PDB file of C-alpha atoms in Angstrom:
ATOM      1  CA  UNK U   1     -87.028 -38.951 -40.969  1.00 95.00           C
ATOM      2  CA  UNK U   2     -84.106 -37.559 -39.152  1.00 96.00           C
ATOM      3  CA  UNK U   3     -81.276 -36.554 -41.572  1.00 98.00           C
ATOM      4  CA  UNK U   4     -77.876 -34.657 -40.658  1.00 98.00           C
ATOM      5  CA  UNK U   5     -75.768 -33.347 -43.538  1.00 98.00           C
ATOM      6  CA  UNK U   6     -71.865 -31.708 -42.701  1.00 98.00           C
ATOM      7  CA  UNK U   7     -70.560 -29.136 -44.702  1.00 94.00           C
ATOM      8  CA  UNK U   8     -67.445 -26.796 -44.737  1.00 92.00           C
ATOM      9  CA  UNK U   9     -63.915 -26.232 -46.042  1.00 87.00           C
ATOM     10  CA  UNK U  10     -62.320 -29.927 -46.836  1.00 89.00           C
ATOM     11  CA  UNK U  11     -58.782 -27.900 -47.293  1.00 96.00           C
ATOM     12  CA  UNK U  12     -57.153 -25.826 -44.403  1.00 97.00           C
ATOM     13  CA  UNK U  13     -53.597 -24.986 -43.996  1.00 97.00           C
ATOM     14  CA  UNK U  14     -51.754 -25.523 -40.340  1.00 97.00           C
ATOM     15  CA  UNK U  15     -52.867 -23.217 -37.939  1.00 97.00           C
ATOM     16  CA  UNK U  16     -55.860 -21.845 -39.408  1.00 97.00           C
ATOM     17  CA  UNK U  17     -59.334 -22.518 -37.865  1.00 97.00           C
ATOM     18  CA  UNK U  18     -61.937 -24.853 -39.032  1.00 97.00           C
ATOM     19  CA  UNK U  19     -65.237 -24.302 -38.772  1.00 97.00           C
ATOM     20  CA  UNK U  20     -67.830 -27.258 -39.805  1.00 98.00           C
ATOM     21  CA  UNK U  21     -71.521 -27.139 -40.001  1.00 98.00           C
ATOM     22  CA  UNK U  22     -74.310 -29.875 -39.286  1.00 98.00           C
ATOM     23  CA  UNK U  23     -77.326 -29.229 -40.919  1.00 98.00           C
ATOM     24  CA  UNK U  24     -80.391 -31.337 -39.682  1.00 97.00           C
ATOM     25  CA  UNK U  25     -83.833 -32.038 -40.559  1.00 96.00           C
ATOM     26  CA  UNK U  26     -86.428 -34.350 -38.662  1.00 96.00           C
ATOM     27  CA  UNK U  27     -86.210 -33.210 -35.449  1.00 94.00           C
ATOM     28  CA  UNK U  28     -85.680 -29.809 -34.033  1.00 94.00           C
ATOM     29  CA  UNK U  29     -82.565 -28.227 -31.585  1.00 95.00           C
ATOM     30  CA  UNK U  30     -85.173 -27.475 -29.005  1.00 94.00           C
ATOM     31  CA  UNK U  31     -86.747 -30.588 -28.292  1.00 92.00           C
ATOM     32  CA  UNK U  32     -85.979 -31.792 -24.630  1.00 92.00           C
ATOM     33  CA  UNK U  33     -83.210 -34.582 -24.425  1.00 91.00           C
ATOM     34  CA  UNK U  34     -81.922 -33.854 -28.003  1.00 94.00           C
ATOM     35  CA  UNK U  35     -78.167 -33.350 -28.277  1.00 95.00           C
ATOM     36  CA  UNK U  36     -75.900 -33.422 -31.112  1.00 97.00           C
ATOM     37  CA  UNK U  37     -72.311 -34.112 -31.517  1.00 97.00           C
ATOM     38  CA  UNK U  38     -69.240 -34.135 -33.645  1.00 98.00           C
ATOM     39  CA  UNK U  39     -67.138 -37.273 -34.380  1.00 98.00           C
ATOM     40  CA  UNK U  40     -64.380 -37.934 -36.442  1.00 98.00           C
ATOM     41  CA  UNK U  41     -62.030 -40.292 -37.672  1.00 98.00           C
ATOM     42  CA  UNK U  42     -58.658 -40.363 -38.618  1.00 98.00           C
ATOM     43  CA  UNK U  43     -58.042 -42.417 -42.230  1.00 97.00           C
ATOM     44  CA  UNK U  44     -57.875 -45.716 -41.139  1.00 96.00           C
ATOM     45  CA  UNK U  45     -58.129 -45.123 -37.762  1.00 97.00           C
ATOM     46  CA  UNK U  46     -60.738 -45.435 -34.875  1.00 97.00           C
ATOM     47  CA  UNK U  47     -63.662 -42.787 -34.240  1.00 98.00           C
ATOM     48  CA  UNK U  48     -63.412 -39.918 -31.405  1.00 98.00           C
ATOM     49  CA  UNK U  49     -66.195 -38.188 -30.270  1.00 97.00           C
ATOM     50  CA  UNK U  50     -64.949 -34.243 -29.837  1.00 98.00           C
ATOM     51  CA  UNK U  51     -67.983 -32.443 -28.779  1.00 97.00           C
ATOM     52  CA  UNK U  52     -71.665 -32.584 -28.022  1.00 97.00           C
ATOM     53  CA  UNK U  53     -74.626 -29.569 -27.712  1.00 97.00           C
ATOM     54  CA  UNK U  54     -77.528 -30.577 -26.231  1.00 95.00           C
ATOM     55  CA  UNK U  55     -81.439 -29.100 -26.707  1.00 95.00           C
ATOM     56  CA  UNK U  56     -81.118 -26.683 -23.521  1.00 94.00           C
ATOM     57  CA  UNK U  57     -76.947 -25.511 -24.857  1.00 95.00           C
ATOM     58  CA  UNK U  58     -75.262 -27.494 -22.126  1.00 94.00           C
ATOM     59  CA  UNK U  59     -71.463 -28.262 -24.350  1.00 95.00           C
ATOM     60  CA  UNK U  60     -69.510 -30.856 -23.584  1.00 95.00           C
ATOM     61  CA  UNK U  61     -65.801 -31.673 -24.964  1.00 96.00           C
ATOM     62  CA  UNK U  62     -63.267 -33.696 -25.316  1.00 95.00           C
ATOM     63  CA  UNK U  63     -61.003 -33.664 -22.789  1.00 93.00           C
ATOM     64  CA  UNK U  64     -57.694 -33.647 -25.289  1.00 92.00           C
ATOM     65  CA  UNK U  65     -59.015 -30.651 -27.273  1.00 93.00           C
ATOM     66  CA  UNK U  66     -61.459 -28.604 -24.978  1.00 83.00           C
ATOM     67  CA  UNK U  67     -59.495 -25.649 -25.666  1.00 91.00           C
ATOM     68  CA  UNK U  68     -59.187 -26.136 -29.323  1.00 97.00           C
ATOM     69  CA  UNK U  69     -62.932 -26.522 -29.820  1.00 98.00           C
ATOM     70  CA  UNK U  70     -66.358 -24.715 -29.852  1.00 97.00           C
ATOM     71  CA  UNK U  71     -69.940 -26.021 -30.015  1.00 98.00           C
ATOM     72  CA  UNK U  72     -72.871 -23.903 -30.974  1.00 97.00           C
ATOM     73  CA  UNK U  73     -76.368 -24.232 -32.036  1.00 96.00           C
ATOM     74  CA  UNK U  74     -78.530 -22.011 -34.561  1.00 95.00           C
ATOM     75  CA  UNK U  75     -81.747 -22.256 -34.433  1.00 95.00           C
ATOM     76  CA  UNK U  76     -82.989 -20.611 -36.531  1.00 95.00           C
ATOM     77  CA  UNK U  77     -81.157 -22.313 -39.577  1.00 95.00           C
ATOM     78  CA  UNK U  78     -80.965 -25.916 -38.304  1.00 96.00           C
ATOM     79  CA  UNK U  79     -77.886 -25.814 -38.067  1.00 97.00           C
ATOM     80  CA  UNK U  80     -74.995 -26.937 -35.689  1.00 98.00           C
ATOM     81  CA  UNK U  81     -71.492 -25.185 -35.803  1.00 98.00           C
ATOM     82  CA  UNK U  82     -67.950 -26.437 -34.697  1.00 98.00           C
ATOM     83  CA  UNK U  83     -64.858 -24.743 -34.756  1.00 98.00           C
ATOM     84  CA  UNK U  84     -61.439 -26.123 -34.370  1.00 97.00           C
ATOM     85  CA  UNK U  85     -58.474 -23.780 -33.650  1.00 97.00           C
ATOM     86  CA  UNK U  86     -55.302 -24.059 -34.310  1.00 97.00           C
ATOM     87  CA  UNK U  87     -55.175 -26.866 -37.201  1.00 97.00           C
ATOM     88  CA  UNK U  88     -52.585 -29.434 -37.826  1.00 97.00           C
ATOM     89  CA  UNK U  89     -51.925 -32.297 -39.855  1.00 97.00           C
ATOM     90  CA  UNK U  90     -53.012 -34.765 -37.541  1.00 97.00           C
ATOM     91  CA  UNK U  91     -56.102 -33.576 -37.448  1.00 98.00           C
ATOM     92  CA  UNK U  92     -56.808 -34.988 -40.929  1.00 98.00           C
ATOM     93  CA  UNK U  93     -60.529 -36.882 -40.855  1.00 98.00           C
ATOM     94  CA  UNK U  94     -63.027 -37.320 -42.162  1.00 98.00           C
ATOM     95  CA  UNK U  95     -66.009 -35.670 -39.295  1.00 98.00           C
ATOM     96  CA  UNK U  96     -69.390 -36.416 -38.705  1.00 98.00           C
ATOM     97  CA  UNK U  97     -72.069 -34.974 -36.967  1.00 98.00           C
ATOM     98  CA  UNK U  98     -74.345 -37.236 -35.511  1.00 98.00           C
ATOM     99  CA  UNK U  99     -78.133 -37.154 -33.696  1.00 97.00           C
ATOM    100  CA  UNK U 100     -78.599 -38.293 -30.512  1.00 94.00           C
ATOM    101  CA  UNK U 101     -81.939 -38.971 -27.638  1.00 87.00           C
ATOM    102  CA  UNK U 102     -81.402 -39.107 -23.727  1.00 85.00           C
ATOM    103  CA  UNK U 103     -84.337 -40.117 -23.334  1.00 76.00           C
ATOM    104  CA  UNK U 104     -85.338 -42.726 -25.847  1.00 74.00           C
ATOM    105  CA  UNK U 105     -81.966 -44.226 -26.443  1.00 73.00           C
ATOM    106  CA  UNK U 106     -79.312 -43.361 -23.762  1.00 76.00           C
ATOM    107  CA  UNK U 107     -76.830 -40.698 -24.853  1.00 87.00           C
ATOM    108  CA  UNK U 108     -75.848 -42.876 -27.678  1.00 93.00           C
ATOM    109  CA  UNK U 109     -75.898 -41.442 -31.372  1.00 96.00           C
ATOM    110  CA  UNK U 110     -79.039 -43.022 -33.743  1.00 95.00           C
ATOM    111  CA  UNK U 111     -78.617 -41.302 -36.636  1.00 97.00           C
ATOM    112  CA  UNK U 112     -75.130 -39.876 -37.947  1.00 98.00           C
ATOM    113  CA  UNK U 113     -74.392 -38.173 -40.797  1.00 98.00           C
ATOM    114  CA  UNK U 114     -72.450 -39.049 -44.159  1.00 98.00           C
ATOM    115  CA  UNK U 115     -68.902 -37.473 -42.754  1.00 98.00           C
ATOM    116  CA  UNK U 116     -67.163 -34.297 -44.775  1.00 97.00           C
ATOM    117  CA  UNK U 117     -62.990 -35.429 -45.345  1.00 97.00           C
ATOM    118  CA  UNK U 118     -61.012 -32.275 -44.093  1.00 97.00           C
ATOM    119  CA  UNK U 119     -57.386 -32.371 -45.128  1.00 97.00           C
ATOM    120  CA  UNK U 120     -54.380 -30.252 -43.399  1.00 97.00           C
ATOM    121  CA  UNK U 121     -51.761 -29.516 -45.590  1.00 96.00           C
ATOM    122  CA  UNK U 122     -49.565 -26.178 -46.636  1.00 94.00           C
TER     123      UNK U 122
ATOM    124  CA  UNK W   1     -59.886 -40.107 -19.177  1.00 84.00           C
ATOM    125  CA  UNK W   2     -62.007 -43.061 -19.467  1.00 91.00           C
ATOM    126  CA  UNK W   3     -61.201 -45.585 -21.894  1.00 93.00           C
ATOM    127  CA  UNK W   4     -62.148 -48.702 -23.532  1.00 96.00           C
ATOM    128  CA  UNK W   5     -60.057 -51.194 -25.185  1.00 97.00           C
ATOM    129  CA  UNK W   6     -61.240 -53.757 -27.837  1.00 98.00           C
ATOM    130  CA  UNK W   7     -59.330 -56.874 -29.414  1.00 97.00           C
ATOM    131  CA  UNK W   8     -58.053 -55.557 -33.020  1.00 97.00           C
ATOM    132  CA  UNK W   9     -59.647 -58.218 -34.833  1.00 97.00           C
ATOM    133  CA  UNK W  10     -61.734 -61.313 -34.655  1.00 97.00           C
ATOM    134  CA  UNK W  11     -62.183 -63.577 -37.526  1.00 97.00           C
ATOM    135  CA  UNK W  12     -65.401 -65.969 -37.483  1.00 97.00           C
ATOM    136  CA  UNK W  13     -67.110 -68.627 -40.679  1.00 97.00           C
ATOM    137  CA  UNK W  14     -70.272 -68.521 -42.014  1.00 97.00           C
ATOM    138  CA  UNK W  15     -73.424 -69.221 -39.798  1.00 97.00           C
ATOM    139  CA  UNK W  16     -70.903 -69.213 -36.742  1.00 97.00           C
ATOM    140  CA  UNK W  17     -70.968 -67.232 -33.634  1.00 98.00           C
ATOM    141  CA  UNK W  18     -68.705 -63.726 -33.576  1.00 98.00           C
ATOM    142  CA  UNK W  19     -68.128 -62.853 -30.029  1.00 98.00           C
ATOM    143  CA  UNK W  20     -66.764 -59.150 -29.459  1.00 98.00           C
ATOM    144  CA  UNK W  21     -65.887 -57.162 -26.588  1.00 98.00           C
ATOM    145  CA  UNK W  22     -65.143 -54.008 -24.967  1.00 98.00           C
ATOM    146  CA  UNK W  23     -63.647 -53.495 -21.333  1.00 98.00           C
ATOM    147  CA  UNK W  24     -63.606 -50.584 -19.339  1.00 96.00           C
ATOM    148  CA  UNK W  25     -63.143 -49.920 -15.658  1.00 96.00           C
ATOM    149  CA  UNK W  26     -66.507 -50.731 -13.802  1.00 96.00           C
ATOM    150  CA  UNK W  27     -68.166 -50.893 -17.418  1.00 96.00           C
ATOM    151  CA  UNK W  28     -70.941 -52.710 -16.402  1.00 96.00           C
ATOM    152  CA  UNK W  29     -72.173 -49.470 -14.675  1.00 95.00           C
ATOM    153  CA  UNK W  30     -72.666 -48.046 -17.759  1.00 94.00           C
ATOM    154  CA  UNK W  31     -74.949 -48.156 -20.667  1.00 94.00           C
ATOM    155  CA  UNK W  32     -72.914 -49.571 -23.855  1.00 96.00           C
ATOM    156  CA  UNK W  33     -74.152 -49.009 -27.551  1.00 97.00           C
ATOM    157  CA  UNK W  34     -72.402 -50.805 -30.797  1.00 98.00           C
ATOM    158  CA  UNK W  35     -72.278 -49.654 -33.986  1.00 98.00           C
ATOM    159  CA  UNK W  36     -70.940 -51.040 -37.402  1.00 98.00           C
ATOM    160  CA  UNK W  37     -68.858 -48.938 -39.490  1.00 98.00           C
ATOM    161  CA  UNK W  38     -68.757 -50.845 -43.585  1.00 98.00           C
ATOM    162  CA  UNK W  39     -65.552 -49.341 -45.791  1.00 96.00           C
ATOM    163  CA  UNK W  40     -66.025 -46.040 -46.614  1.00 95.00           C
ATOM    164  CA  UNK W  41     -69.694 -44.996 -45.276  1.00 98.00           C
ATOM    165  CA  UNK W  42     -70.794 -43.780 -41.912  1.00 98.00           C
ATOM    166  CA  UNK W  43     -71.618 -45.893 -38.596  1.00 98.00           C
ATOM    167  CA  UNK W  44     -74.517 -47.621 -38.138  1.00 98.00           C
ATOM    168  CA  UNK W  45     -75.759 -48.521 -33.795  1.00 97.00           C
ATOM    169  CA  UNK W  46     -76.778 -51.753 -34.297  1.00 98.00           C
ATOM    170  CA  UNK W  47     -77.042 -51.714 -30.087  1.00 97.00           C
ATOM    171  CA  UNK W  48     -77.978 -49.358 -27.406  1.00 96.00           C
ATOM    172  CA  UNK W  49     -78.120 -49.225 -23.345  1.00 95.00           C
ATOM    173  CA  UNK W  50     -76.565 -52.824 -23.272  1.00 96.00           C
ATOM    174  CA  UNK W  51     -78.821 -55.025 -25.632  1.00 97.00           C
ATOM    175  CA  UNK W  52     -81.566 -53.262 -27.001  1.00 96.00           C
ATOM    176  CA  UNK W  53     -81.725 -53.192 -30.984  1.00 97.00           C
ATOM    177  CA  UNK W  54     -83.097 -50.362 -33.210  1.00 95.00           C
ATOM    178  CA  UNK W  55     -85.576 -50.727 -35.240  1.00 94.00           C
ATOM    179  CA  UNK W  56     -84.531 -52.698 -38.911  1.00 96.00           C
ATOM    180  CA  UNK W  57     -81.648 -53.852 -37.055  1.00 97.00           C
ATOM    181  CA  UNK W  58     -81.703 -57.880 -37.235  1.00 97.00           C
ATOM    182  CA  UNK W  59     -82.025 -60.416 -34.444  1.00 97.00           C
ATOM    183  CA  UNK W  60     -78.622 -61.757 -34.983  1.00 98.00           C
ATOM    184  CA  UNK W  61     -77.048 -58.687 -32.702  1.00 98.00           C
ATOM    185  CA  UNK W  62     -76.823 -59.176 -29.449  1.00 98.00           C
ATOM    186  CA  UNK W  63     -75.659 -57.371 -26.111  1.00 98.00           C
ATOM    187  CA  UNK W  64     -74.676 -57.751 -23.048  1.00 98.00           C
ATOM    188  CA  UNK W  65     -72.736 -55.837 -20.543  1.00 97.00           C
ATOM    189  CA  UNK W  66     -71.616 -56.560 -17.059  1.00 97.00           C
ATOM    190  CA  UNK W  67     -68.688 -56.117 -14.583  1.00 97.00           C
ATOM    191  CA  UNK W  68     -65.797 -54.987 -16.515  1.00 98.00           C
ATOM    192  CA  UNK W  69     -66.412 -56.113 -20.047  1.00 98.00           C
ATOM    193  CA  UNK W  70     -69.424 -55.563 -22.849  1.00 98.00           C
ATOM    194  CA  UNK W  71     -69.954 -57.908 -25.173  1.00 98.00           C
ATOM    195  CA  UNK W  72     -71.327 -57.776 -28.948  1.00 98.00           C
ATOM    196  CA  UNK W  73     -72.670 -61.154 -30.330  1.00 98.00           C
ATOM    197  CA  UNK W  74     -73.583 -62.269 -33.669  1.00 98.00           C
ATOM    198  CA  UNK W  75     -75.077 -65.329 -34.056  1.00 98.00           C
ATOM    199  CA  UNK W  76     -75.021 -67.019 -37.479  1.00 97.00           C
ATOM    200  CA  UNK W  77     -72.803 -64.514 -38.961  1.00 97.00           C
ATOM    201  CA  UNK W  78     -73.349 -63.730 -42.274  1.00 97.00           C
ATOM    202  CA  UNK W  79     -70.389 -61.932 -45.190  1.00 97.00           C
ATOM    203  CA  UNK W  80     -72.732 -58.421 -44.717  1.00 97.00           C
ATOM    204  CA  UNK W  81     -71.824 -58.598 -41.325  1.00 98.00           C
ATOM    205  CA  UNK W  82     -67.839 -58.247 -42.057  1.00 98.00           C
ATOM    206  CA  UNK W  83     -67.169 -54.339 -40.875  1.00 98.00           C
ATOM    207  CA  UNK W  84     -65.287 -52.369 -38.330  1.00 98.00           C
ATOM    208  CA  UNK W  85     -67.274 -52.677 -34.782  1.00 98.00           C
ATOM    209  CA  UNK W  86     -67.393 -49.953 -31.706  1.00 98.00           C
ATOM    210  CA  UNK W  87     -68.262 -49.484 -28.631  1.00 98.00           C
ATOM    211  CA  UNK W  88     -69.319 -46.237 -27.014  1.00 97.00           C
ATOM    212  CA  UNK W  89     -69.877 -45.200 -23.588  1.00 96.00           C
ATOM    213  CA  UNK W  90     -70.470 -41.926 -21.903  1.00 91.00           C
ATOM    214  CA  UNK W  91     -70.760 -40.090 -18.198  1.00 80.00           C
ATOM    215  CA  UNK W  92     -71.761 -37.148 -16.903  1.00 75.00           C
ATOM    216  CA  UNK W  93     -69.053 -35.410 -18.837  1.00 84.00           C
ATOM    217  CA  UNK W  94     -67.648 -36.759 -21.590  1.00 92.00           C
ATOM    218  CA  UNK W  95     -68.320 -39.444 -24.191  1.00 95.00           C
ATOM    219  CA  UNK W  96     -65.656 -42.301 -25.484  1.00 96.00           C
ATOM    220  CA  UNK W  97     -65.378 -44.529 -28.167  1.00 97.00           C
ATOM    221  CA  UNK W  98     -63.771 -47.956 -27.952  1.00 98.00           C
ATOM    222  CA  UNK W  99     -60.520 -48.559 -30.393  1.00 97.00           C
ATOM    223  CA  UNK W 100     -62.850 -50.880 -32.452  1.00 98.00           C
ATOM    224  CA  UNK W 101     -62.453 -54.733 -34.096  1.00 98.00           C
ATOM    225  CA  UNK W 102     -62.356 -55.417 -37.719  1.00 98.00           C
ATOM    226  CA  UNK W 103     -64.886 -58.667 -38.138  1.00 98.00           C
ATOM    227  CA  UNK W 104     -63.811 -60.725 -40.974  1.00 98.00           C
ATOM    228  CA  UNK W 105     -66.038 -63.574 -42.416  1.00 97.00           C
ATOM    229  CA  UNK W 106     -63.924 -66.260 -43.566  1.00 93.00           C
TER     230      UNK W 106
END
């Protein structure tokens, strides 16, 4: 069963840097077609896909915040990291990390998980 | 960028058909997934590379996807079915969601 669980600082002040980890289970960061990538979603608002890692590191980003953001894998934890410079409010969401197959399933995202609420405020 | 632009909302009865779509330049060259997004928990794809359905997923979703405009179908809508609905794309580069519709069951 393929779980992924996000987890970092749900508080940051303006400017600061976020940094948000994806921990996953099921299914391992090496395996050939496996990406995963970060979503999020303003409160009441639509979802945006920011940035993707796939099994061999190949990053992609979101054109609006490639500079803002990094994607990188750990592999020895499980783990997927993203940072976010440069914080402001309207980057209030809550983000997810979701799994995703090329292969099986066409670069769409299977399995995502339960979302972490990060909130920009002084 | 690439974008794709849904209707807001769509409002369908009980056991009727809900119809939803998502257009996109030339978006019928692309593989299209849906997912369904309840109050307060995370998206679910209820459809992938046009029309296929994951497993648990029930027969009542349907896609299709061709010139400029996928479409999302539910057939004999039920009140579980009221939620938030995407699409999703993605190219070589970069991957986009659609604004989304709000399905209400009347």
């Amino acid at each position: 069963q393929i779980t992924l669980k996000e987890s970092g600082l749900t508080l940051v002040k303006p400017t600061q840097t976020l940094t948000l980890t994806c921990s996953v289970s099921g299914f391992s960061l090496r395996m050939s077609g496996v990406g995963v990538g970060w979503i999020r979603q303003p409160p009441g608002k639509a979802l945006e896909w920011l940035a993707l890692i796939y099994y061999n590191d190949d990053q992609r980003y979101s054109p609006s915040l490639k500079g803002r953001l990094t994607i990188t894998k750990d592999l020895s934890k499980n783990q997927v990291v993203l940072t976010m410079t440069n914080m402001d409010p309207v980057d209030t969401a809550t983000y997810f990390c979701a799994h995703m197959e090329t292969g099986t399933t066409g670069n769409c995202f299977d399995v995502w998980g339960q979302g972490t609420m990060v909130t920009v405020s002084s | 960028s690439y974008e794709l632009t849904q209707a807001p909302s769509v409002s369908v009865s009980p056991g009727q058909t809900a119809t939803i779509s998502c257009s996109g330049d030339k978006l019928g060259d692309k593989y299209v997934s849906w997912y369904q997004q309840k109050p307060g928990q995370s998206p679910v794809l209820v459809i992938y590379q046009d029309m296929k359905r994951p497993a648990g997923i029930p027969g009542r979703f349907s896609g299709s996807n061709s010139g400029n405009t996928a479409t999302l179908t539910i057939s004999g809508t039920q009140a579980m079915d009221e939620a938030d609905y995407y699409c999703q794309t993605w190219d070589s580069t970069t991957y986009v969601f659609g604004s989304g519709t709000k399905v209400t069951v009347l």
